[in-house]
Amino acid sequence: MKIAILPGDGIGPEIMAEAVKVLNALDLRLETETAAVGGAAYESHGHPLPEHTLNLAKAADAVLFGAVGDWKYDTLERALRPEQAILGLRKHLGLFANFRPAICYEQLTHASSLKPELVAGLDILIIRELTGDIYFGQPRGRRIAVDGHFPGAEEAFDTMRYSRPEVERIAHVAFQAARKRRGKVTSVDKANVLETFQFWKDVVTQVHAEYPDVQLDHMYVDNAAMQLVKAPKSFDVIVTGNMFGDILSDEAAMLTGSIGMLPSASLDKAGKGLYEPSHGSAPDIAGKGVANPLATILSAAMMLRYSLHQPEAADRIESAVQAVLSAGLRTGDIWSEGTQRVGTREMGDAVVSALHGKAGTATKTITKS
Ligand code: IPM
Ligand code: MG
């Protein structure tokens, strides 16, 4: 099995090093090949997604991706910005189904900005359509307006659009995922205003006829944003478009106390996938050895489960992460009084020790508050 390792920018290389360490500790026959992506690739190859990197990602059985982006590239023309790498990979690999779980670990209930009783035991799954919508819709650009409020003025425009097959396939993914969970799908739209999302709602409703065992609700996106902070546990699977999914998934991630804990998977129609932490490249803490590697380590677990058909190995990683949390080890983003603050590398080492049945020697030094 061949894995393309794309560390990227900011904290990407540091967190990726820990995930690779954990994968190597599993004694699976995994072949890894690393390539540049994002700002790092722009520096070395003049493009955020060099052909070599794209070809490696296409040829591999799965892609493990760190993070891309840095403010210093904000003035580059759009096609050369680091974000184009992840958008290009999604498009060229056909990764239309993005799974973003928001799970509140029992050990971290108090790290959430919401009251503990609202988030304790939270386990929701956002399924975001990832290759359509206003992100990729054509036409887009700048022009001189011929109509609207200011004819003759400069304007910019993007196109929101979804075709029937695009909505159908993501709806199937959501209903099938719900069957393996608590059997409930909330389709999030803006059908009260947007034609695209009235169509989305109609198509999701039609696909639902094939899944009578799954409960389907519809919710407007503004209300969904509100319900996520009011009663997050009322959701099971949320399915939505690319743009709304981008926004709601960050909101949902934060409910759990740390975006540094959340993995994600982006799958094509055959189950091949790209796996990445839900957080970004955090250039402000890059190179300091303090970033939380657990989201990337858990992304590697998701990769083993979904694309490499190694569920036992995935379980082992997830149990090891639970063990280090129970042992009280915390990176700065999830640290609280009475737990032990560790760096990126120590956290990775602790997960490797826990894989071998040693749940972290650091417990002894925890001071109880
Ligand atoms: C995400 C990110 C990306 C997106 C950016 C980096 C292009 O915010 O994966 O959620 O908007 O999809
Ligand atoms: Mg986002």
Tab-separated table of C-alpha atoms and ligand atoms in Angstrom:
chain	number	residue	atom	x	y	z
A	1	MET	CA	0.000	0.000	0.000
A	2	LYS	CA	1.387	3.322	-1.036
A	3	ILE	CA	0.665	6.540	0.830
A	4	ALA	CA	1.431	9.992	-0.523
A	5	ILE	CA	2.618	12.205	2.331
A	6	LEU	CA	2.032	15.914	1.701
A	7	PRO	CA	3.122	17.903	4.784
A	8	GLY	CA	2.587	21.423	3.382
A	9	ASP	CA	3.142	24.650	5.295
A	10	GLY	CA	3.209	26.095	8.791
A	11	ILE	CA	2.804	23.369	11.399
A	12	GLY	CA	2.173	20.812	8.591
A	13	PRO	CA	5.667	19.252	8.608
A	14	GLU	CA	5.773	18.951	12.426
A	15	ILE	CA	2.400	17.281	12.835
A	16	MET	CA	3.004	15.063	9.802
A	17	ALA	CA	6.278	13.784	11.253
A	18	GLU	CA	4.341	12.503	14.282
A	19	ALA	CA	1.648	10.831	12.169
A	20	VAL	CA	4.296	9.094	10.054
A	21	LYS	CA	6.039	7.957	13.236
A	22	VAL	CA	2.774	6.419	14.460
A	23	LEU	CA	2.131	4.713	11.086
A	24	ASN	CA	5.646	3.276	11.071
A	25	ALA	CA	5.127	1.871	14.562
A	26	LEU	CA	2.265	-0.322	13.317
A	27	ASP	CA	4.366	-2.859	11.406
A	28	LEU	CA	2.075	-2.742	8.391
A	29	ARG	CA	3.660	-2.964	4.984
A	30	LEU	CA	3.172	0.689	4.092
A	31	GLU	CA	5.240	2.510	1.533
A	32	THR	CA	5.322	6.276	1.940
A	33	GLU	CA	6.527	8.945	-0.460
A	34	THR	CA	6.684	12.604	0.508
A	35	ALA	CA	6.142	15.544	-1.847
A	36	ALA	CA	5.903	19.309	-1.574
A	37	VAL	CA	2.538	21.044	-1.583
A	38	GLY	CA	1.153	24.531	-0.888
A	39	GLY	CA	3.455	27.453	-0.137
A	40	ALA	CA	6.378	25.055	0.326
A	41	ALA	CA	5.857	23.786	-3.220
A	42	TYR	CA	5.520	27.319	-4.539
A	43	GLU	CA	8.927	28.092	-3.025
A	44	SER	CA	10.619	24.964	-4.382
A	45	HIS	CA	8.744	24.404	-7.666
A	46	GLY	CA	6.998	27.712	-8.435
A	47	HIS	CA	3.523	26.138	-8.098
A	48	PRO	CA	1.418	25.099	-5.058
A	49	LEU	CA	0.460	21.791	-6.709
A	50	PRO	CA	3.372	20.670	-8.906
A	51	GLU	CA	2.643	18.000	-11.498
A	52	HIS	CA	4.891	15.543	-9.672
A	53	THR	CA	2.866	15.978	-6.465
A	54	LEU	CA	-0.454	15.590	-8.270
A	55	ASN	CA	0.786	12.456	-10.071
A	56	LEU	CA	2.019	10.963	-6.806
A	57	ALA	CA	-1.376	11.649	-5.190
A	58	LYS	CA	-3.151	10.028	-8.149
A	59	ALA	CA	-0.945	6.941	-8.091
A	60	ALA	CA	-1.073	6.392	-4.311
A	61	ASP	CA	-3.710	4.318	-2.509
A	62	ALA	CA	-4.332	7.222	-0.134
A	63	VAL	CA	-3.072	10.726	0.571
A	64	LEU	CA	-2.153	12.047	4.002
A	65	PHE	CA	-2.185	15.829	3.933
A	66	GLY	CA	-0.904	18.274	6.568
A	67	ALA	CA	-2.011	21.860	6.054
A	68	VAL	CA	-1.337	24.693	3.618
A	69	GLY	CA	-1.317	28.474	3.728
A	70	ASP	CA	0.551	31.420	5.118
A	71	TRP	CA	-0.357	35.091	5.198
A	72	LYS	CA	2.795	35.894	3.295
A	73	TYR	CA	1.240	34.393	0.143
A	74	ASP	CA	-1.947	36.487	0.339
A	75	THR	CA	-0.710	38.933	-2.277
A	76	LEU	CA	0.121	36.255	-4.867
A	77	GLU	CA	-2.248	35.847	-7.796
A	78	ARG	CA	-5.000	33.369	-6.856
A	79	ALA	CA	-3.735	30.499	-9.024
A	80	LEU	CA	-0.431	30.437	-7.139
A	81	ARG	CA	-1.773	30.662	-3.592
A	82	PRO	CA	-1.281	27.644	-1.295
A	83	GLU	CA	-5.060	27.004	-0.990
A	84	GLN	CA	-5.141	26.146	-4.693
A	85	ALA	CA	-3.234	22.969	-3.855
A	86	ILE	CA	-5.992	21.493	-1.718
A	87	LEU	CA	-8.722	22.735	-4.078
A	88	GLY	CA	-6.800	21.235	-7.023
A	89	LEU	CA	-6.347	17.883	-5.283
A	90	ARG	CA	-10.069	17.730	-4.452
A	91	LYS	CA	-10.984	18.511	-8.041
A	92	HIS	CA	-8.410	16.354	-9.865
A	93	LEU	CA	-8.925	13.349	-7.576
A	94	GLY	CA	-12.727	13.720	-7.636
A	95	LEU	CA	-12.927	13.884	-3.818
A	96	PHE	CA	-16.564	14.904	-3.595
A	97	ALA	CA	-17.469	13.504	-0.175
A	98	ASN	CA	-15.897	15.214	2.822
A	99	PHE	CA	-16.404	13.611	6.238
A	100	ARG	CA	-15.824	15.955	9.180
A	101	PRO	CA	-16.645	14.319	12.477
A	102	ALA	CA	-17.060	16.521	15.553
A	103	ILE	CA	-16.479	14.354	18.587
A	104	CYS	CA	-16.138	15.649	22.115
A	105	TYR	CA	-13.690	13.431	23.966
A	106	GLU	CA	-14.817	12.735	27.508
A	107	GLN	CA	-11.412	13.870	28.803
A	108	LEU	CA	-11.821	17.241	27.044
A	109	THR	CA	-15.419	18.135	27.878
A	110	HIS	CA	-14.200	21.142	29.849
A	111	ALA	CA	-12.110	22.485	26.969
A	112	SER	CA	-15.270	23.450	25.058
A	113	SER	CA	-16.518	27.018	25.189
A	114	LEU	CA	-20.032	25.600	25.661
A	115	LYS	CA	-21.402	24.271	28.951
A	116	PRO	CA	-20.148	20.725	29.586
A	117	GLU	CA	-23.674	19.264	29.623
A	118	LEU	CA	-24.277	20.573	26.086
A	119	VAL	CA	-21.218	18.844	24.619
A	120	ALA	CA	-20.548	15.807	26.831
A	121	GLY	CA	-20.736	12.766	24.576
A	122	LEU	CA	-21.141	14.864	21.404
A	123	ASP	CA	-20.617	12.793	18.254
A	124	ILE	CA	-21.853	14.342	15.035
A	125	LEU	CA	-20.725	13.933	11.450
A	126	ILE	CA	-20.766	16.709	8.896
A	127	ILE	CA	-20.776	15.456	5.328
A	128	ARG	CA	-19.789	18.323	3.089
A	129	GLU	CA	-20.075	18.172	-0.702
A	130	LEU	CA	-16.569	19.125	-1.771
A	131	THR	CA	-16.234	19.568	-5.527
A	132	GLY	CA	-19.235	21.684	-6.515
A	133	ASP	CA	-21.195	24.746	-5.399
A	134	ILE	CA	-19.891	28.312	-5.496
A	135	TYR	CA	-16.351	27.023	-4.877
A	136	PHE	CA	-16.027	25.590	-8.378
A	137	GLY	CA	-19.030	26.987	-10.252
A	138	GLN	CA	-18.320	28.735	-13.538
A	139	PRO	CA	-18.489	31.451	-14.676
A	140	ARG	CA	-16.657	33.570	-12.153
A	141	GLY	CA	-14.490	36.623	-12.383
A	142	ARG	CA	-14.440	40.391	-12.577
A	143	ARG	CA	-16.101	42.613	-15.146
A	144	ILE	CA	-17.873	45.920	-15.684
A	145	ALA	CA	-21.505	45.604	-14.609
A	146	VAL	CA	-24.108	45.993	-17.343
A	147	ASP	CA	-27.063	45.895	-14.912
A	148	GLY	CA	-27.694	45.700	-11.152
A	149	HIS	CA	-27.545	48.637	-8.760
A	150	PHE	CA	-24.487	50.258	-10.358
A	151	PRO	CA	-24.305	49.659	-14.129
A	152	GLY	CA	-20.880	50.628	-15.463
A	153	ALA	CA	-19.151	49.916	-12.135
A	154	GLU	CA	-16.490	47.252	-11.563
A	155	GLU	CA	-17.925	44.064	-10.070
A	156	ALA	CA	-16.944	40.522	-9.132
A	157	PHE	CA	-19.117	37.411	-9.355
A	158	ASP	CA	-19.120	33.669	-8.600
A	159	THR	CA	-21.650	31.044	-9.593
A	160	MET	CA	-23.523	28.809	-7.177
A	161	ARG	CA	-24.707	25.666	-8.994
A	162	TYR	CA	-25.422	21.989	-8.361
A	163	SER	CA	-26.400	19.315	-10.852
A	164	ARG	CA	-28.746	16.427	-10.015
A	165	PRO	CA	-26.020	13.725	-10.056
A	166	GLU	CA	-23.836	15.799	-7.740
A	167	VAL	CA	-26.602	16.131	-5.153
A	168	GLU	CA	-27.742	12.525	-5.580
A	169	ARG	CA	-24.329	11.015	-4.922
A	170	ILE	CA	-23.652	13.042	-1.766
A	171	ALA	CA	-27.176	12.292	-0.510
A	172	HIS	CA	-26.502	8.544	-0.927
A	173	VAL	CA	-23.241	8.915	0.993
A	174	ALA	CA	-25.061	10.689	3.834
A	175	PHE	CA	-27.931	8.195	4.113
A	176	GLN	CA	-25.508	5.267	4.053
A	177	ALA	CA	-23.344	6.878	6.743
A	178	ALA	CA	-26.418	7.521	8.918
A	179	ARG	CA	-27.382	3.842	8.670
A	180	LYS	CA	-24.131	2.971	10.425
A	181	ARG	CA	-24.779	5.605	13.097
A	182	ARG	CA	-27.989	6.826	14.773
A	183	GLY	CA	-30.046	6.848	11.583
A	184	LYS	CA	-30.738	10.548	11.223
A	185	VAL	CA	-29.783	12.988	8.453
A	186	THR	CA	-30.265	16.754	8.595
A	187	SER	CA	-29.932	18.304	5.145
A	188	VAL	CA	-28.870	21.930	5.468
A	189	ASP	CA	-29.904	24.373	2.755
A	190	LYS	CA	-31.080	27.912	2.045
A	191	ALA	CA	-34.124	26.874	0.042
A	192	ASN	CA	-36.074	29.891	1.237
A	193	VAL	CA	-33.829	32.174	-0.843
A	194	LEU	CA	-31.642	30.219	-3.270
A	195	GLU	CA	-32.836	28.272	-6.308
A	196	THR	CA	-29.745	26.036	-6.077
A	197	PHE	CA	-30.710	24.955	-2.578
A	198	GLN	CA	-34.413	24.460	-3.312
A	199	PHE	CA	-33.178	22.023	-5.960
A	200	TRP	CA	-30.757	20.475	-3.423
A	201	LYS	CA	-33.634	19.965	-0.990
A	202	ASP	CA	-35.884	18.430	-3.679
A	203	VAL	CA	-33.192	15.987	-4.843
A	204	VAL	CA	-32.227	14.945	-1.284
A	205	THR	CA	-35.917	14.304	-0.567
A	206	GLN	CA	-36.197	12.110	-3.680
A	207	VAL	CA	-33.088	10.075	-2.802
A	208	HIS	CA	-34.490	9.610	0.708
A	209	ALA	CA	-37.254	7.429	-0.732
A	210	GLU	CA	-34.618	4.681	-1.042
A	211	TYR	CA	-33.784	4.938	2.673
A	212	PRO	CA	-37.070	4.640	4.574
A	213	ASP	CA	-35.158	3.438	7.656
A	214	VAL	CA	-33.295	6.764	7.915
A	215	GLN	CA	-34.966	9.882	9.318
A	216	LEU	CA	-34.548	13.010	7.166
A	217	ASP	CA	-34.972	16.602	8.375
A	218	HIS	CA	-34.334	19.807	6.446
A	219	MET	CA	-32.925	22.917	8.085
A	220	TYR	CA	-31.980	26.373	6.815
A	221	VAL	CA	-28.296	27.103	7.230
A	222	ASP	CA	-28.753	30.101	9.517
A	223	ASN	CA	-30.915	28.041	11.858
A	224	ALA	CA	-28.412	25.158	11.670
A	225	ALA	CA	-25.636	27.536	12.773
A	226	MET	CA	-27.810	28.496	15.738
A	227	GLN	CA	-28.848	24.936	16.648
A	228	LEU	CA	-25.200	23.821	16.586
A	229	VAL	CA	-24.445	26.049	19.563
A	230	LYS	CA	-27.850	25.641	21.213
A	231	ALA	CA	-28.349	21.880	21.074
A	232	PRO	CA	-25.492	20.231	19.150
A	233	LYS	CA	-26.420	16.757	20.349
A	234	SER	CA	-29.730	16.973	18.462
A	235	PHE	CA	-27.781	16.224	15.253
A	236	ASP	CA	-26.431	12.947	13.933
A	237	VAL	CA	-25.367	13.368	10.273
A	238	ILE	CA	-25.498	16.814	8.668
A	239	VAL	CA	-25.271	16.860	4.867
A	240	THR	CA	-24.746	20.126	3.070
A	241	GLY	CA	-23.095	21.939	0.176
A	242	ASN	CA	-19.492	23.014	-0.137
A	243	MET	CA	-19.814	26.582	1.150
A	244	PHE	CA	-22.204	25.951	4.047
A	245	GLY	CA	-20.187	22.862	4.978
A	246	ASP	CA	-16.984	24.891	5.156
A	247	ILE	CA	-18.528	27.275	7.670
A	248	LEU	CA	-20.571	24.822	9.742
A	249	SER	CA	-17.705	22.353	10.065
A	250	ASP	CA	-15.454	24.957	11.702
A	251	GLU	CA	-18.280	25.859	14.048
A	252	ALA	CA	-18.907	22.209	14.917
A	253	ALA	CA	-15.198	21.554	15.404
A	254	MET	CA	-14.932	24.305	17.959
A	255	LEU	CA	-17.778	22.820	20.014
A	256	THR	CA	-15.497	19.962	20.865
A	257	GLY	CA	-12.944	22.125	22.638
A	258	SER	CA	-10.169	21.761	20.151
A	259	ILE	CA	-10.020	21.814	16.423
A	260	GLY	CA	-6.568	20.280	17.044
A	261	MET	CA	-8.266	16.945	17.733
A	262	LEU	CA	-10.385	16.516	14.612
A	263	PRO	CA	-9.507	14.457	11.557
A	264	SER	CA	-11.258	14.531	8.206
A	265	ALA	CA	-11.576	12.375	5.125
A	266	SER	CA	-12.326	13.377	1.540
A	267	LEU	CA	-13.379	10.434	-0.593
A	268	ASP	CA	-13.913	9.740	-4.272
A	269	LYS	CA	-16.575	7.384	-5.629
A	270	ALA	CA	-14.324	4.351	-5.191
A	271	GLY	CA	-13.362	5.114	-1.586
A	272	LYS	CA	-9.887	6.405	-2.321
A	273	GLY	CA	-9.252	9.362	-0.121
A	274	LEU	CA	-7.293	12.299	1.083
A	275	TYR	CA	-7.010	12.581	4.860
A	276	GLU	CA	-6.200	15.792	6.676
A	277	PRO	CA	-6.658	17.451	10.047
A	278	SER	CA	-9.624	19.840	10.166
A	279	HIS	CA	-7.405	22.684	11.350
A	280	GLY	CA	-5.191	24.923	9.269
A	281	SER	CA	-1.464	25.582	9.020
A	282	ALA	CA	-1.242	27.897	12.085
A	283	PRO	CA	1.809	29.848	10.850
A	284	ASP	CA	1.909	31.752	14.159
A	285	ILE	CA	3.068	28.644	16.053
A	286	ALA	CA	4.957	26.908	13.214
A	287	GLY	CA	8.360	25.513	14.113
A	288	LYS	CA	7.848	25.947	17.841
A	289	GLY	CA	7.089	22.295	18.543
A	290	VAL	CA	3.824	23.084	20.355
A	291	ALA	CA	1.174	22.135	17.762
A	292	ASN	CA	-1.243	19.316	18.535
A	293	PRO	CA	-0.459	16.350	16.238
A	294	LEU	CA	-3.524	14.327	17.286
A	295	ALA	CA	-5.826	15.460	14.460
A	296	THR	CA	-3.235	14.301	11.920
A	297	ILE	CA	-2.627	11.064	13.807
A	298	LEU	CA	-6.396	10.457	13.901
A	299	SER	CA	-6.557	11.294	10.171
A	300	ALA	CA	-4.043	8.506	9.605
A	301	ALA	CA	-6.396	6.209	11.550
A	302	MET	CA	-9.310	7.247	9.325
A	303	MET	CA	-7.117	6.527	6.293
A	304	LEU	CA	-6.388	3.026	7.536
A	305	ARG	CA	-10.090	2.409	8.088
A	306	TYR	CA	-11.625	3.909	4.939
A	307	SER	CA	-9.034	3.551	2.188
A	308	LEU	CA	-6.557	0.886	3.312
A	309	HIS	CA	-9.010	-1.592	4.869
A	310	GLN	CA	-7.063	-1.960	8.112
A	311	PRO	CA	-9.772	-1.383	10.740
A	312	GLU	CA	-7.807	-3.072	13.551
A	313	ALA	CA	-4.846	-0.768	13.006
A	314	ALA	CA	-7.236	2.222	13.003
A	315	ASP	CA	-8.748	1.027	16.289
A	316	ARG	CA	-5.284	0.665	17.790
A	317	ILE	CA	-4.376	4.270	16.969
A	318	GLU	CA	-7.673	5.598	18.304
A	319	SER	CA	-7.286	3.632	21.556
A	320	ALA	CA	-3.720	4.899	21.907
A	321	VAL	CA	-4.942	8.498	21.562
A	322	GLN	CA	-7.583	7.836	24.229
A	323	ALA	CA	-4.886	6.389	26.466
A	324	VAL	CA	-2.601	9.424	26.240
A	325	LEU	CA	-5.543	11.739	26.949
A	326	SER	CA	-6.535	9.626	29.941
A	327	ALA	CA	-2.928	9.750	31.111
A	328	GLY	CA	-3.338	13.515	31.261
A	329	LEU	CA	-1.049	14.565	28.407
A	330	ARG	CA	-2.109	17.775	26.644
A	331	THR	CA	-0.680	20.085	24.034
A	332	GLY	CA	-1.247	23.788	24.722
A	333	ASP	CA	-4.525	24.017	22.780
A	334	ILE	CA	-6.240	21.466	25.050
A	335	TRP	CA	-4.307	22.061	28.239
A	336	SER	CA	-6.211	22.761	31.444
A	337	GLU	CA	-5.300	22.991	35.115
A	338	GLY	CA	-4.219	19.611	36.486
A	339	THR	CA	-3.019	18.152	33.177
A	340	GLN	CA	0.492	17.923	31.821
A	341	ARG	CA	1.532	20.214	28.992
A	342	VAL	CA	3.594	18.460	26.318
A	343	GLY	CA	5.004	19.433	22.937
A	344	THR	CA	4.268	18.048	19.475
A	345	ARG	CA	6.998	15.429	19.545
A	346	GLU	CA	6.307	14.250	23.088
A	347	MET	CA	2.658	13.788	22.175
A	348	GLY	CA	3.604	11.680	19.131
A	349	ASP	CA	6.042	9.633	21.219
A	350	ALA	CA	3.362	9.056	23.853
A	351	VAL	CA	0.944	7.734	21.207
A	352	VAL	CA	3.652	5.348	19.956
A	353	SER	CA	4.291	4.153	23.545
A	354	ALA	CA	0.571	3.656	24.066
A	355	LEU	CA	0.422	1.584	20.849
A	356	HIS	CA	2.883	-0.716	22.529
A	357	GLY	CA	0.735	-0.854	25.637
A	358	LYS	CA	2.545	1.789	27.653
A	359	ALA	CA	0.040	4.517	28.415
A	360	GLY	CA	2.508	7.321	29.075
A	361	THR	CA	4.975	7.510	31.921
A	362	ALA	CA	4.163	11.188	32.304
A	363	THR	CA	1.144	10.502	34.534
A	364	LYS	CA	3.297	10.595	37.656
A	365	THR	CA	4.152	14.246	37.198
A	366	ILE	CA	0.539	15.422	36.945
A	367	THR	CA	-0.345	17.798	39.703
A	368	LYS	CA	-3.967	17.564	40.727
A	369	SER	CA	-5.645	20.933	41.145
B	1	IPM	C1	-11.236	23.811	4.544
B	1	IPM	C2	-10.489	25.072	4.213
B	1	IPM	C3	-10.411	25.204	2.694
B	1	IPM	C4	-11.832	25.334	2.185
B	1	IPM	C5	-9.518	26.339	2.174
B	1	IPM	C6	-8.110	26.243	2.720
B	1	IPM	C7	-9.486	26.381	0.669
B	1	IPM	O1	-11.093	26.172	4.815
B	1	IPM	O2	-10.762	22.720	4.162
B	1	IPM	O3	-12.284	23.894	5.180
B	1	IPM	O4	-12.384	26.444	2.160
B	1	IPM	O5	-12.409	24.324	1.807
B	2	MG	MG	-12.677	25.655	6.128
